[in-house]
Every structure is written in C-alpha cells, then in structure tokens.
C-alpha cells in the first residue's frame, strides 16, 4: 500500500483578512483487479498491467488536490477479503477500482458488500483499438478492461448494492475520461467536506416560512456535518470591541472590491453612505473573528433584536461581510435556511460557486425569470464588479444598511434546492439553465436573467411540482449530473427538471 500525495497549492489571495479557505484534501483509494491464472501463462503481462495502474494514479494526482492510497492488485478471492479491513481503516471518501484486465467477480463481491464508500469502476484500455493484423491473446488481455464490467455490475446487484458508476475510455489521449476522473475527485471533495464540516446556526427561520424548517440531527444523519448552535451575542460582543485600527483597513478592502454607483430608480436605495460602510466594515471585523473562533465552514442565520439595539444593527448588517466570506469559500445563508446552506456548500466544494437565490418576477416578453435574493451572495461568481447600495429598509426584514447587487456570470447555470418530504426525508431538486446579460432591477439585491427550456412557464411548473424549498443554491456551469451522483452516494432522492 503506497501513499501518493500531490504538491500543496497555496490558497488563492483574497480581500479578506481571514483568507480564502484552504482546500481540504479528500482521501481516494485505488486498487486494481486481474486474474491470477494469467500471470504464469503470459510472461510480462502482470508488469504491464501494473504500469497501467501507475499511469492511472498519475492522472488522478495531476488533475486534482487529493491524497491517494494505492492498495495494489487484487487477483484472487483471498486478497479481496484481506483488502476489506484495509479499505475500512483508510477512512476513504471514494474508491477507484481499476479494471486492468478480466477478473472474476470474487475479487470484488466481498468488497462491494462490505463498504458504503462510493466505488467507481475504471476501464481505460491502453490502445484505442487492437492491431487486428498482429493481434494476440496477450494483447487482448492487455486491453480487456471492460470485460468484467457486466460481471461486476451483476454481482453488485446480487450483493444488495447499487451498480457502481463507471468510467469507460482509453488510458491515453482521452479528454472525456480525464474529465470524468476529475469529476469524481471533485465529488470526493464534496463528500469529504460534508463529513467534516461545521455549519453554524444562529436564530431560526423566519416563522412564516414553513418549507425551511429542518431538524439539525437529521441534517447530520443524512449529510454528516455538525450543526454548531451559536448565539447572536457572540458576534455582537466582537462588534462592540472592534477598533478603528481594525475597521479602517476593512473599509478600504470593501471599497476596492465593490462599486458604489449613484441610485437609479428604486426610492429605497441610495449611494453608499459612509455610516453604512463603517457599520458593514465593523460587522465584518466581528464576523471574521467569530468564524475563526468557532472554526466554522458555513453559517445560516436569522435573528432580530430590539429596535435601535446593537443586536439588530449587527444581525441586519451581516450582508457585506457574509458575501465576502461566501466568495472566499465559507457559504453564508440568510433567513436561517440550513438546507440551502448545505446546497451552497456542495456547490462551493464542487468549484461552481453556489449563491443564495429564489425566483423573482418573470419577463414574459423575453421568456426568462429573474433569479436572485437579498442578503449575502457568492461574489466569486459575479459578472463584473459587484455593487454596494445603501438601502433605507430591507424589504420584509428589520433594519437598514448596505445591500449587495450583481448578476451571476453569463453562461450556463445550475440550481439545487434541498427540500424535505412528508416522510421527513430530503430531496434534491436540480435544474440547468442559462444566465444571459441584460438589465436587472437596481434594488441592492442580486438578480440574474435565467433562461430555461423549453420555456419559462413550462419550466417553472415542472420545478414547482417537485416540491422544492423556495430557496436554492445557484452555481455556474451545467453540473446537474454530478450533483445527482452526490445525491445517489448520500442515498437521497433527486430529480433533474428536464
């Protein structure tokens, strides 16, 4: 068993003193399979097959930041039984089974039966095609990577397990296969971070929003993170003790990052006021200290306070600091929506953003729907520089102050809503669309012009009929299939709106 650890890449620079989140490293196991009877029949075949496995491992380590554990070759049933406790002890997030040549399913049956860790069968033959004029049994066995796939799939079913995901292609010069390897490494990163995440929770969902309430224990049961129950005063106290020496540099960083245009048509918006900037910076100082002290990976919050109190000032002015944190890899979710906070975390760890969103008015002339929200957002996926406006009031919520406004990057987008069913289980509702540039309301909120097939009316009806939470995470790129694989690995129901 060998450890393969790639070179650590320094985290990217950020405008936050807290720094961009350092990427965690999922643990991926690799074992090859073959048939022991071949080794005495075909001299040199075993060595060539093990070279194939080394090439595959190199592909994993080159494309992703992961820790790889090489468990060698399983070529008979005894080695399969010996491998099971080693795989369990390795605390793996995902396992690649490298189909090096034909192998009997006894090399796999006890492994798939004994483990809950996701297993991906990898069949990458070295030659794009046999040289038929010079073909031999040896060359066939050297390229027999897919031969056992149906046998392994059938045995998985007989063992009471799902048929594993598969990668089929060639070992060299196959961009599609390499993209799938990279996809599973990103899935491993999501699964790893869900298992280890500390998600803060302050307050409660807004009382009237029944779709958002959730049980923290059930979130741990199905997704594995620990929900850290926090108190508003833990941030308020740090707000009160923030010094000018701490606040002034944060004000400069905020102004460097955001545009502050003049107001346009919305009467409740103003050009960013110095007083609102100061409060936003002071709250950001407190928030960063709070996140560090509690060792949080994410936060869902909603909390009110007495009119004019420090509690109300702080809890209604988390928007700027939380947007910066979300863009730096720490998802921050308003209205205390823990389910959407987890959806945002999944998207962030996939590297596709994940901004807090809901549906806004429909444009029936151009056939799109505005997708956005007030509160914190993922500024890492903004189209151009995000905007800060002073808002005289936060609609539907207490308080006033700075609001964040921008559009999501133009191009393909993916949405994930995590809802709860009548039976108390979770469900992923997933969809893909397009973000296309165009005017948005200058309201100090995010809004993206979301286009969905076949048309906006049909799409919205199909989305609503799946019973989603009214919030969802919004990311860039088309990744519905990847997110559905994550749902499958978590044994959570999912649907993609087509």
Short mmCIF file of C-alpha atoms in Angstrom, two decimals:
data_model
loop_
_atom_site.label_atom_id
_atom_site.label_comp_id
_atom_site.label_asym_id
_atom_site.label_seq_id
_atom_site.Cartn_x
_atom_site.Cartn_y
_atom_site.Cartn_z
CA UNK A 1 0.00 0.00 0.00
CA UNK A 2 1.50 3.31 -1.11
CA UNK A 3 0.54 6.91 -0.37
CA UNK A 4 0.58 9.37 -3.28
CA UNK A 5 0.27 12.99 -2.13
CA UNK A 6 0.47 15.81 -4.66
CA UNK A 7 2.15 19.14 -4.05
CA UNK A 8 0.06 21.53 -1.94
CA UNK A 9 -1.01 24.59 -3.90
CA UNK A 10 -1.16 27.80 -1.88
CA UNK A 11 -4.71 29.12 -1.39
CA UNK A 12 -5.57 31.98 -3.70
CA UNK A 13 -5.30 35.50 -2.41
CA UNK A 14 -8.42 37.18 -1.12
CA UNK A 15 -9.50 40.59 0.06
CA UNK A 16 -10.38 39.01 3.41
CA UNK A 17 -8.01 39.04 6.33
CA UNK A 18 -9.48 35.63 7.16
CA UNK A 19 -8.05 34.47 3.83
CA UNK A 20 -9.52 32.23 1.19
CA UNK A 21 -10.48 28.85 2.56
CA UNK A 22 -7.64 26.35 2.27
CA UNK A 23 -8.88 23.47 0.16
CA UNK A 24 -9.25 20.19 2.01
CA UNK A 25 -7.83 17.02 0.53
CA UNK A 26 -10.16 14.06 0.04
CA UNK A 27 -8.76 10.57 0.51
CA UNK A 28 -9.09 8.36 -2.54
CA UNK A 29 -8.22 4.67 -2.62
CA UNK A 30 -7.16 2.79 -5.76
CA UNK A 31 -6.96 -0.95 -6.25
CA UNK A 32 -6.57 -2.91 -9.45
CA UNK A 33 -8.18 -6.21 -10.35
CA UNK A 34 -6.95 -9.06 -12.54
CA UNK A 35 -6.96 -12.86 -12.81
CA UNK A 36 -4.07 -14.70 -11.15
CA UNK A 37 -4.14 -17.57 -13.64
CA UNK A 38 -2.88 -15.29 -16.41
CA UNK A 39 0.47 -14.48 -14.79
CA UNK A 40 2.00 -17.90 -15.35
CA UNK A 41 0.54 -18.14 -18.83
CA UNK A 42 1.68 -14.79 -20.24
CA UNK A 43 5.12 -13.65 -19.21
CA UNK A 44 5.36 -9.88 -18.68
CA UNK A 45 1.58 -9.25 -18.63
CA UNK A 46 1.40 -8.56 -14.89
CA UNK A 47 4.18 -5.97 -15.06
CA UNK A 48 2.48 -4.19 -17.94
CA UNK A 49 -0.85 -4.15 -16.12
CA UNK A 50 0.73 -2.62 -13.02
CA UNK A 51 2.28 0.04 -15.25
CA UNK A 52 -1.25 0.83 -16.45
CA UNK A 53 -2.31 1.35 -12.83
CA UNK A 54 0.60 3.73 -12.24
CA UNK A 55 -0.44 5.78 -15.28
CA UNK A 56 -4.00 5.97 -13.93
CA UNK A 57 -2.83 7.06 -10.48
CA UNK A 58 -0.68 9.73 -12.07
CA UNK A 59 -3.76 11.04 -13.90
CA UNK A 60 -5.59 11.42 -10.59
CA UNK A 61 -2.75 13.20 -8.81
CA UNK A 62 -2.02 15.50 -11.74
CA UNK A 63 -5.54 16.82 -12.10
CA UNK A 64 -6.74 17.17 -8.50
CA UNK A 65 -5.64 18.04 -4.98
CA UNK A 66 -6.21 14.66 -3.35
CA UNK A 67 -4.45 12.14 -1.15
CA UNK A 68 -4.21 8.82 -2.99
CA UNK A 69 -3.68 5.45 -1.34
CA UNK A 70 -2.60 2.70 -3.74
CA UNK A 71 -3.74 -0.73 -2.49
CA UNK A 72 -2.08 -2.63 -5.30
CA UNK A 73 -3.66 -5.57 -7.11
CA UNK A 74 -6.47 -7.94 -6.14
CA UNK A 75 -6.29 -11.05 -8.31
CA UNK A 76 -7.98 -13.74 -6.19
CA UNK A 77 -10.68 -14.01 -3.55
CA UNK A 78 -8.25 -14.24 -0.62
CA UNK A 79 -6.72 -10.88 -1.47
CA UNK A 80 -10.22 -9.40 -1.73
CA UNK A 81 -11.05 -10.48 1.82
CA UNK A 82 -7.67 -9.21 3.05
CA UNK A 83 -8.29 -5.82 1.43
CA UNK A 84 -11.63 -5.11 3.08
CA UNK A 85 -10.30 -4.14 6.56
CA UNK A 86 -7.54 -2.06 4.97
CA UNK A 87 -10.07 -0.08 2.94
CA UNK A 88 -12.23 0.44 6.01
CA UNK A 89 -9.28 1.59 8.09
CA UNK A 90 -8.14 4.11 5.49
CA UNK A 91 -11.11 6.47 6.06
CA UNK A 92 -11.61 6.94 2.33
CA UNK A 93 -14.03 9.30 0.61
CA UNK A 94 -14.08 7.45 -2.72
CA UNK A 95 -12.51 4.33 -4.24
CA UNK A 96 -11.44 3.69 -7.82
CA UNK A 97 -11.42 0.03 -8.86
CA UNK A 98 -9.02 -0.13 -11.82
CA UNK A 99 -10.19 -2.82 -14.25
CA UNK A 100 -6.75 -3.82 -15.55
CA UNK A 101 -7.90 -6.94 -17.40
CA UNK A 102 -10.54 -9.60 -16.97
CA UNK A 103 -11.05 -10.50 -13.30
CA UNK A 104 -13.51 -12.86 -11.67
CA UNK A 105 -16.13 -11.12 -9.59
CA UNK A 106 -14.90 -12.92 -6.48
CA UNK A 107 -12.19 -10.24 -6.42
CA UNK A 108 -14.93 -7.63 -6.00
CA UNK A 109 -18.01 -9.17 -4.39
CA UNK A 110 -16.96 -9.04 -0.73
CA UNK A 111 -15.55 -5.53 -1.24
CA UNK A 112 -18.76 -4.02 -2.62
CA UNK A 113 -20.78 -5.90 0.01
CA UNK A 114 -18.70 -4.68 2.93
CA UNK A 115 -18.24 -0.99 2.12
CA UNK A 116 -20.52 2.05 1.99
CA UNK A 117 -17.76 4.18 0.45
CA UNK A 118 -18.55 5.09 -3.18
CA UNK A 119 -16.75 2.84 -5.66
CA UNK A 120 -16.14 3.81 -9.30
CA UNK A 121 -15.16 1.12 -11.81
CA UNK A 122 -12.48 2.43 -14.18
CA UNK A 123 -11.97 0.70 -17.53
CA UNK A 124 -9.30 2.56 -19.51
CA UNK A 125 -7.71 0.35 -22.14
CA UNK A 126 -4.23 1.36 -23.29
CA UNK A 127 -4.82 1.01 -27.06
CA UNK A 128 -7.59 2.82 -28.91
CA UNK A 129 -8.08 -0.32 -31.00
CA UNK A 130 -6.37 -3.65 -31.48
CA UNK A 131 -3.91 -4.02 -34.31
CA UNK A 132 -6.00 -6.78 -35.83
CA UNK A 133 -3.36 -7.95 -38.30
CA UNK A 134 -0.96 -8.59 -35.41
CA UNK A 135 -3.45 -9.32 -32.64
CA UNK A 136 -2.81 -11.95 -30.00
CA UNK A 137 -4.41 -13.29 -26.85
CA UNK A 138 -1.79 -11.37 -24.87
CA UNK A 139 -2.81 -8.06 -26.49
CA UNK A 140 -6.48 -8.84 -25.95
CA UNK A 141 -5.90 -9.44 -22.23
CA UNK A 142 -3.81 -6.26 -22.06
CA UNK A 143 -6.83 -4.35 -23.41
CA UNK A 144 -9.58 -6.34 -21.68
CA UNK A 145 -10.52 -3.52 -19.31
CA UNK A 146 -14.28 -3.61 -19.93
CA UNK A 147 -14.58 -7.40 -19.98
CA UNK A 148 -15.57 -7.75 -16.29
CA UNK A 149 -17.81 -4.69 -16.07
CA UNK A 150 -21.08 -6.61 -16.63
CA UNK A 151 -20.00 -9.33 -14.19
CA UNK A 152 -19.09 -6.78 -11.50
CA UNK A 153 -22.34 -4.88 -12.08
CA UNK A 154 -24.41 -8.06 -11.76
CA UNK A 155 -22.63 -9.11 -8.58
CA UNK A 156 -23.16 -5.65 -7.04
CA UNK A 157 -26.90 -6.13 -7.52
CA UNK A 158 -26.74 -9.63 -6.06
CA UNK A 159 -24.94 -8.19 -3.03
CA UNK A 160 -27.80 -5.75 -2.47
CA UNK A 161 -25.86 -2.74 -3.71
CA UNK A 162 -26.33 -0.22 -6.49
CA UNK A 163 -24.42 -0.78 -9.71
CA UNK A 164 -21.27 1.35 -9.33
CA UNK A 165 -20.59 4.31 -11.59
CA UNK A 166 -18.17 3.54 -14.41
CA UNK A 167 -15.56 5.33 -16.49
CA UNK A 168 -15.01 3.74 -19.91
CA UNK A 169 -12.38 5.00 -22.32
CA UNK A 170 -8.71 4.88 -23.14
CA UNK A 171 -5.72 5.30 -20.89
CA UNK A 172 -4.05 7.86 -23.16
CA UNK A 173 -5.33 10.92 -25.02
CA UNK A 174 -8.92 10.68 -23.79
CA UNK A 175 -10.18 14.09 -22.59
CA UNK A 176 -13.65 12.70 -21.83
CA UNK A 177 -12.25 10.05 -19.49
CA UNK A 178 -9.91 12.55 -17.84
CA UNK A 179 -12.85 14.89 -17.26
CA UNK A 180 -14.75 12.06 -15.56
CA UNK A 181 -11.77 11.28 -13.32
CA UNK A 182 -11.61 14.95 -12.33
CA UNK A 183 -15.38 15.00 -11.73
CA UNK A 184 -15.18 12.08 -9.28
CA UNK A 185 -12.29 13.76 -7.47
CA UNK A 186 -14.48 16.84 -7.01
CA UNK A 187 -17.32 14.62 -5.80
CA UNK A 188 -14.89 13.09 -3.29
CA UNK A 189 -14.05 16.61 -2.08
CA UNK A 190 -17.76 17.32 -1.51
CA UNK A 191 -18.29 14.05 0.36
CA UNK A 192 -15.17 14.67 2.46
CA UNK A 193 -16.18 18.17 3.44
CA UNK A 194 -19.78 17.21 4.22
CA UNK A 195 -18.41 14.65 6.68
CA UNK A 196 -16.14 17.14 8.38
CA UNK A 197 -17.99 20.48 8.07
CA UNK A 198 -19.01 22.67 10.99
CA UNK A 199 -22.06 24.68 9.96
CA UNK A 200 -23.04 27.47 12.30
CA UNK A 201 -26.68 28.23 13.03
CA UNK A 202 -27.99 31.41 14.64
CA UNK A 203 -31.64 32.04 15.45
CA UNK A 204 -34.38 30.39 13.43
CA UNK A 205 -36.01 30.52 10.00
CA UNK A 206 -38.48 33.35 9.57
CA UNK A 207 -41.55 31.99 11.39
CA UNK A 208 -43.88 32.06 8.40
CA UNK A 209 -41.59 30.06 6.06
CA UNK A 210 -42.68 26.52 6.87
CA UNK A 211 -40.77 25.00 3.97
CA UNK A 212 -37.42 25.98 5.50
CA UNK A 213 -37.63 24.43 8.94
CA UNK A 214 -35.33 21.46 9.46
CA UNK A 215 -34.03 19.13 12.16
CA UNK A 216 -30.32 19.58 12.82
CA UNK A 217 -29.95 15.97 13.90
CA UNK A 218 -31.45 14.76 10.62
CA UNK A 219 -29.06 17.02 8.70
CA UNK A 220 -26.19 15.25 10.45
CA UNK A 221 -27.83 11.86 9.86
CA UNK A 222 -28.15 12.35 6.09
CA UNK A 223 -25.28 14.74 5.24
CA UNK A 224 -22.87 14.21 8.22
CA UNK A 225 -21.84 17.81 9.14
CA UNK A 226 -22.05 19.05 12.70
CA UNK A 227 -24.52 21.90 13.18
CA UNK A 228 -22.94 24.35 15.62
CA UNK A 229 -25.70 26.16 17.52
CA UNK A 230 -24.43 29.71 18.01
CA UNK A 231 -25.72 32.85 19.70
CA UNK A 232 -26.09 36.33 18.25
CA UNK A 233 -24.25 37.91 21.19
CA UNK A 234 -21.09 36.05 20.17
CA UNK A 235 -20.87 38.35 17.14
CA UNK A 236 -22.35 41.42 18.87
CA UNK A 237 -19.69 41.35 21.59
CA UNK A 238 -16.92 41.34 18.99
CA UNK A 239 -18.68 44.18 17.14
CA UNK A 240 -18.58 46.32 20.27
CA UNK A 241 -14.87 45.73 20.82
CA UNK A 242 -13.75 46.29 17.20
CA UNK A 243 -11.20 49.10 16.98
CA UNK A 244 -10.67 51.78 14.35
CA UNK A 245 -7.31 50.16 13.56
CA UNK A 246 -9.22 47.00 12.59
CA UNK A 247 -12.16 48.72 10.87
CA UNK A 248 -10.38 51.19 8.58
CA UNK A 249 -8.44 48.59 6.54
CA UNK A 250 -11.64 46.60 6.06
CA UNK A 251 -13.40 49.71 4.74
CA UNK A 252 -10.61 50.13 2.20
CA UNK A 253 -10.87 46.49 1.13
CA UNK A 254 -14.63 46.77 0.69
CA UNK A 255 -14.28 49.89 -1.49
CA UNK A 256 -11.56 48.19 -3.52
CA UNK A 257 -13.85 45.23 -4.18
CA UNK A 258 -17.26 46.84 -4.77
CA UNK A 259 -18.57 49.62 -6.98
CA UNK A 260 -20.70 52.26 -5.25
CA UNK A 261 -22.83 53.85 -8.01
CA UNK A 262 -25.42 56.56 -7.69
CA UNK A 263 -29.01 55.42 -7.11
CA UNK A 264 -31.20 54.85 -10.16
CA UNK A 265 -34.93 54.12 -9.97
CA UNK A 266 -35.54 52.49 -6.58
CA UNK A 267 -36.55 55.13 -3.99
CA UNK A 268 -35.37 52.98 -1.07
CA UNK A 269 -31.80 52.84 -2.44
CA UNK A 270 -29.11 55.49 -2.06
CA UNK A 271 -25.45 55.88 -2.90
CA UNK A 272 -23.46 54.01 -0.26
CA UNK A 273 -23.30 56.19 2.85
CA UNK A 274 -20.17 56.50 4.96
CA UNK A 275 -22.14 55.44 8.01
CA UNK A 276 -23.38 52.26 6.30
CA UNK A 277 -19.87 51.48 5.06
CA UNK A 278 -18.49 51.89 8.57
CA UNK A 279 -21.12 49.58 10.08
CA UNK A 280 -20.55 46.99 7.35
CA UNK A 281 -16.80 47.05 7.99
CA UNK A 282 -17.22 46.89 11.76
CA UNK A 283 -19.58 43.92 11.44
CA UNK A 284 -17.15 42.25 9.02
CA UNK A 285 -14.36 42.54 11.60
CA UNK A 286 -16.61 40.92 14.21
CA UNK A 287 -17.83 38.26 11.80
CA UNK A 288 -14.34 37.18 10.75
CA UNK A 289 -13.29 36.84 14.40
CA UNK A 290 -16.46 34.84 15.12
CA UNK A 291 -15.92 32.43 12.20
CA UNK A 292 -12.30 31.84 13.24
CA UNK A 293 -13.17 31.35 16.89
CA UNK A 294 -15.99 28.88 16.19
CA UNK A 295 -13.99 27.17 13.41
CA UNK A 296 -16.96 27.37 11.05
CA UNK A 297 -17.14 26.23 7.44
CA UNK A 298 -20.55 27.84 6.82
CA UNK A 299 -23.33 29.73 8.60
CA UNK A 300 -27.11 30.02 8.38
CA UNK A 301 -28.65 32.86 10.34
CA UNK A 302 -31.69 34.98 11.01
CA UNK A 303 -32.09 36.92 14.23
CA UNK A 304 -33.88 40.10 15.21
CA UNK A 305 -33.25 42.44 18.09
CA UNK A 306 -34.81 45.39 19.84
CA UNK A 307 -35.20 48.44 17.63
CA UNK A 308 -32.00 50.51 17.80
CA UNK A 309 -30.07 47.81 19.67
CA UNK A 310 -26.60 46.62 18.76
CA UNK A 311 -28.10 43.18 18.15
CA UNK A 312 -30.41 44.46 15.43
CA UNK A 313 -27.67 46.60 13.88
CA UNK A 314 -25.25 43.67 13.71
CA UNK A 315 -27.66 40.92 12.65
CA UNK A 316 -29.19 43.07 9.90
CA UNK A 317 -25.81 44.18 8.56
CA UNK A 318 -24.06 40.85 8.00
CA UNK A 319 -24.67 41.10 4.25
CA UNK A 320 -21.34 42.58 3.13
CA UNK A 321 -19.12 40.50 5.39
CA UNK A 322 -21.03 37.33 4.62
CA UNK A 323 -20.83 37.98 0.87
CA UNK A 324 -17.06 38.30 1.16
CA UNK A 325 -16.91 35.13 3.23
CA UNK A 326 -19.11 33.22 0.79
CA UNK A 327 -16.87 34.25 -2.09
CA UNK A 328 -13.86 33.07 -0.06
CA UNK A 329 -15.29 29.57 0.39
CA UNK A 330 -17.40 29.95 3.54
CA UNK A 331 -21.09 29.74 2.47
CA UNK A 332 -23.27 32.14 4.43
CA UNK A 333 -27.02 31.75 4.11
CA UNK A 334 -29.67 34.26 5.16
CA UNK A 335 -33.10 33.56 6.65
CA UNK A 336 -31.52 30.73 8.69
CA UNK A 337 -32.02 28.24 5.86
CA UNK A 338 -29.77 25.32 6.81
CA UNK A 339 -30.86 23.12 3.90
CA UNK A 340 -29.89 25.77 1.34
CA UNK A 341 -26.67 26.42 3.26
CA UNK A 342 -25.74 22.78 2.64
CA UNK A 343 -26.71 23.14 -1.03
CA UNK A 344 -24.39 26.16 -1.24
CA UNK A 345 -21.61 24.17 0.47
CA UNK A 346 -22.00 21.34 -2.06
CA UNK A 347 -21.70 23.77 -4.96
CA UNK A 348 -18.76 25.63 -3.43
CA UNK A 349 -16.80 22.43 -2.89
CA UNK A 350 -17.55 21.41 -6.48
CA UNK A 351 -15.91 24.68 -7.51
CA UNK A 352 -19.02 26.12 -9.16
CA UNK A 353 -19.95 28.91 -6.74
CA UNK A 354 -23.27 28.50 -5.00
CA UNK A 355 -25.19 31.73 -4.35
CA UNK A 356 -28.34 32.15 -2.26
CA UNK A 357 -31.31 32.50 -4.63
CA UNK A 358 -35.05 32.35 -5.23
CA UNK A 359 -37.38 33.26 -8.10
CA UNK A 360 -38.24 36.91 -8.73
CA UNK A 361 -40.58 38.35 -11.42
CA UNK A 362 -40.92 36.70 -14.82
CA UNK A 363 -40.21 38.55 -18.06
CA UNK A 364 -42.90 37.19 -20.37
CA UNK A 365 -41.68 39.37 -23.22
CA UNK A 366 -38.22 37.78 -23.43
CA UNK A 367 -39.17 34.48 -21.73
CA UNK A 368 -36.91 34.47 -18.67
CA UNK A 369 -37.25 34.68 -14.89
CA UNK A 370 -35.18 36.85 -12.58
CA UNK A 371 -33.26 34.66 -10.14
CA UNK A 372 -31.76 36.26 -7.05
CA UNK A 373 -32.25 37.30 -3.42
CA UNK A 374 -31.44 39.96 -0.89
CA UNK A 375 -28.76 39.29 1.71
CA UNK A 376 -25.35 37.64 1.26
CA UNK A 377 -24.26 36.14 -2.05
CA UNK A 378 -21.34 34.39 -3.68
CA UNK A 379 -19.42 37.31 -5.16
CA UNK A 380 -16.85 34.89 -6.62
CA UNK A 381 -19.28 34.16 -9.47
CA UNK A 382 -20.36 37.75 -10.14
CA UNK A 383 -20.40 39.18 -13.66
CA UNK A 384 -18.06 42.15 -13.31
CA UNK A 385 -17.64 44.11 -10.08
CA UNK A 386 -20.45 43.70 -7.56
CA UNK A 387 -22.26 46.82 -6.37
CA UNK A 388 -22.97 48.17 -2.89
CA UNK A 389 -26.00 50.40 -2.31
CA UNK A 390 -27.34 51.89 0.89
CA UNK A 391 -30.90 50.69 1.47
CA UNK A 392 -33.30 52.68 3.63
CA UNK A 393 -35.03 49.44 4.53
CA UNK A 394 -34.57 45.72 3.97
CA UNK A 395 -37.87 44.62 2.50
CA UNK A 396 -39.67 42.13 4.72
CA UNK A 397 -36.96 42.30 7.39
CA UNK A 398 -35.89 44.71 10.12
CA UNK A 399 -33.09 47.20 9.75
CA UNK A 400 -31.31 49.12 7.00
CA UNK A 401 -27.79 49.43 5.61
CA UNK A 402 -25.63 48.24 2.74
CA UNK A 403 -27.04 45.81 0.16
CA UNK A 404 -25.08 43.70 -2.35
CA UNK A 405 -26.16 43.75 -6.02
CA UNK A 406 -24.79 41.87 -9.02
CA UNK A 407 -25.57 39.39 -11.77
CA UNK A 408 -24.24 35.84 -11.95
CA UNK A 409 -21.61 35.28 -14.65
CA UNK A 410 -23.05 34.92 -18.12
CA UNK A 411 -23.30 31.36 -19.39
CA UNK A 412 -24.67 28.02 -18.18
CA UNK A 413 -26.04 27.80 -14.63
CA UNK A 414 -27.19 25.02 -12.30
CA UNK A 415 -29.70 25.22 -9.45
CA UNK A 416 -30.01 22.93 -6.41
CA UNK A 417 -32.86 23.05 -3.94
CA UNK A 418 -32.77 20.69 -0.96
CA UNK A 419 -36.32 20.11 0.24
CA UNK A 420 -37.98 17.94 2.87
CA UNK A 421 -40.71 15.39 2.14
CA UNK A 422 -43.78 14.44 4.16
CA UNK A 423 -41.89 11.35 5.35
CA UNK A 424 -39.17 13.57 6.80
CA UNK A 425 -36.56 12.68 4.20
CA UNK A 426 -34.56 15.04 1.99
CA UNK A 427 -34.85 15.54 -1.75
CA UNK A 428 -32.61 17.24 -4.31
CA UNK A 429 -34.43 19.27 -6.97
CA UNK A 430 -31.91 20.14 -9.70
CA UNK A 431 -32.11 22.13 -12.93
CA UNK A 432 -29.89 23.69 -15.57
CA UNK A 433 -30.35 26.92 -17.48
CA UNK A 434 -28.53 29.90 -18.90
CA UNK A 435 -27.59 33.28 -17.45
CA UNK A 436 -27.73 35.94 -20.15
CA UNK A 437 -26.62 39.53 -19.71
CA UNK A 438 -29.21 42.27 -19.61
CA UNK A 439 -30.70 44.94 -17.36
CA UNK A 440 -31.60 43.94 -13.79
CA UNK A 441 -33.51 45.93 -11.14
CA UNK A 442 -31.16 48.34 -9.29
CA UNK A 443 -32.53 47.29 -5.89
CA UNK A 444 -29.38 46.41 -3.97
CA UNK A 445 -30.16 42.69 -4.43
CA UNK A 446 -28.71 40.07 -6.75
CA UNK A 447 -30.68 39.21 -9.88
CA UNK A 448 -29.79 37.07 -12.86
CA UNK A 449 -31.79 36.71 -16.06
CA UNK A 450 -32.39 32.96 -16.03
CA UNK A 451 -33.46 31.24 -19.24
CA UNK A 452 -34.80 27.69 -19.00
CA UNK A 453 -36.06 25.15 -21.53
CA UNK A 454 -38.48 24.52 -23.09
CA UNK A 455 -39.93 27.88 -21.95
CA UNK A 456 -40.16 29.73 -18.67
CA UNK A 457 -43.81 28.84 -17.93
CA UNK A 458 -43.32 25.12 -18.50
CA UNK A 459 -40.06 25.05 -16.59
CA UNK A 460 -41.49 26.83 -13.56
CA UNK A 461 -44.46 24.47 -13.41
CA UNK A 462 -42.18 21.44 -13.59
CA UNK A 463 -39.89 22.86 -10.89
CA UNK A 464 -42.75 23.68 -8.50
CA UNK A 465 -44.36 20.25 -8.92
CA UNK A 466 -41.31 18.60 -7.34
CA UNK A 467 -41.98 20.39 -4.04
CA UNK A 468 -38.74 22.36 -3.66
CA UNK A 469 -37.80 24.70 -0.85
CA UNK A 470 -38.36 28.19 -2.22
CA UNK A 471 -34.65 28.93 -1.81
CA UNK A 472 -31.92 27.22 -3.80
CA UNK A 473 -28.20 27.42 -4.46
CA UNK A 474 -27.22 28.88 -7.83
CA UNK A 475 -23.93 27.91 -9.45
CA UNK A 476 -22.15 28.37 -12.76
CA UNK A 477 -21.81 25.69 -15.42
CA UNK A 478 -24.01 22.69 -16.14
CA UNK A 479 -23.48 20.15 -13.35
CA UNK A 480 -26.87 18.51 -12.76
CA UNK A 481 -25.50 15.03 -13.44
CA UNK A 482 -22.63 15.50 -10.98
CA UNK A 483 -24.96 16.76 -8.25
CA UNK A 484 -27.30 13.82 -8.83
CA UNK A 485 -24.36 11.43 -8.34
CA UNK A 486 -23.70 13.11 -4.99
CA UNK A 487 -27.36 12.63 -4.07
CA UNK A 488 -27.09 8.95 -5.02
CA UNK A 489 -23.99 8.49 -2.88
CA UNK A 490 -25.84 10.12 0.03
CA UNK A 491 -28.89 7.90 -0.62
CA UNK A 492 -31.04 10.97 -1.10
CA UNK A 493 -33.89 11.18 -3.62
CA UNK A 494 -33.19 13.51 -6.53
CA UNK A 495 -34.83 14.76 -9.68
CA UNK A 496 -33.46 16.76 -12.60
CA UNK A 497 -36.01 19.07 -14.21
CA UNK A 498 -35.82 18.45 -17.95
#
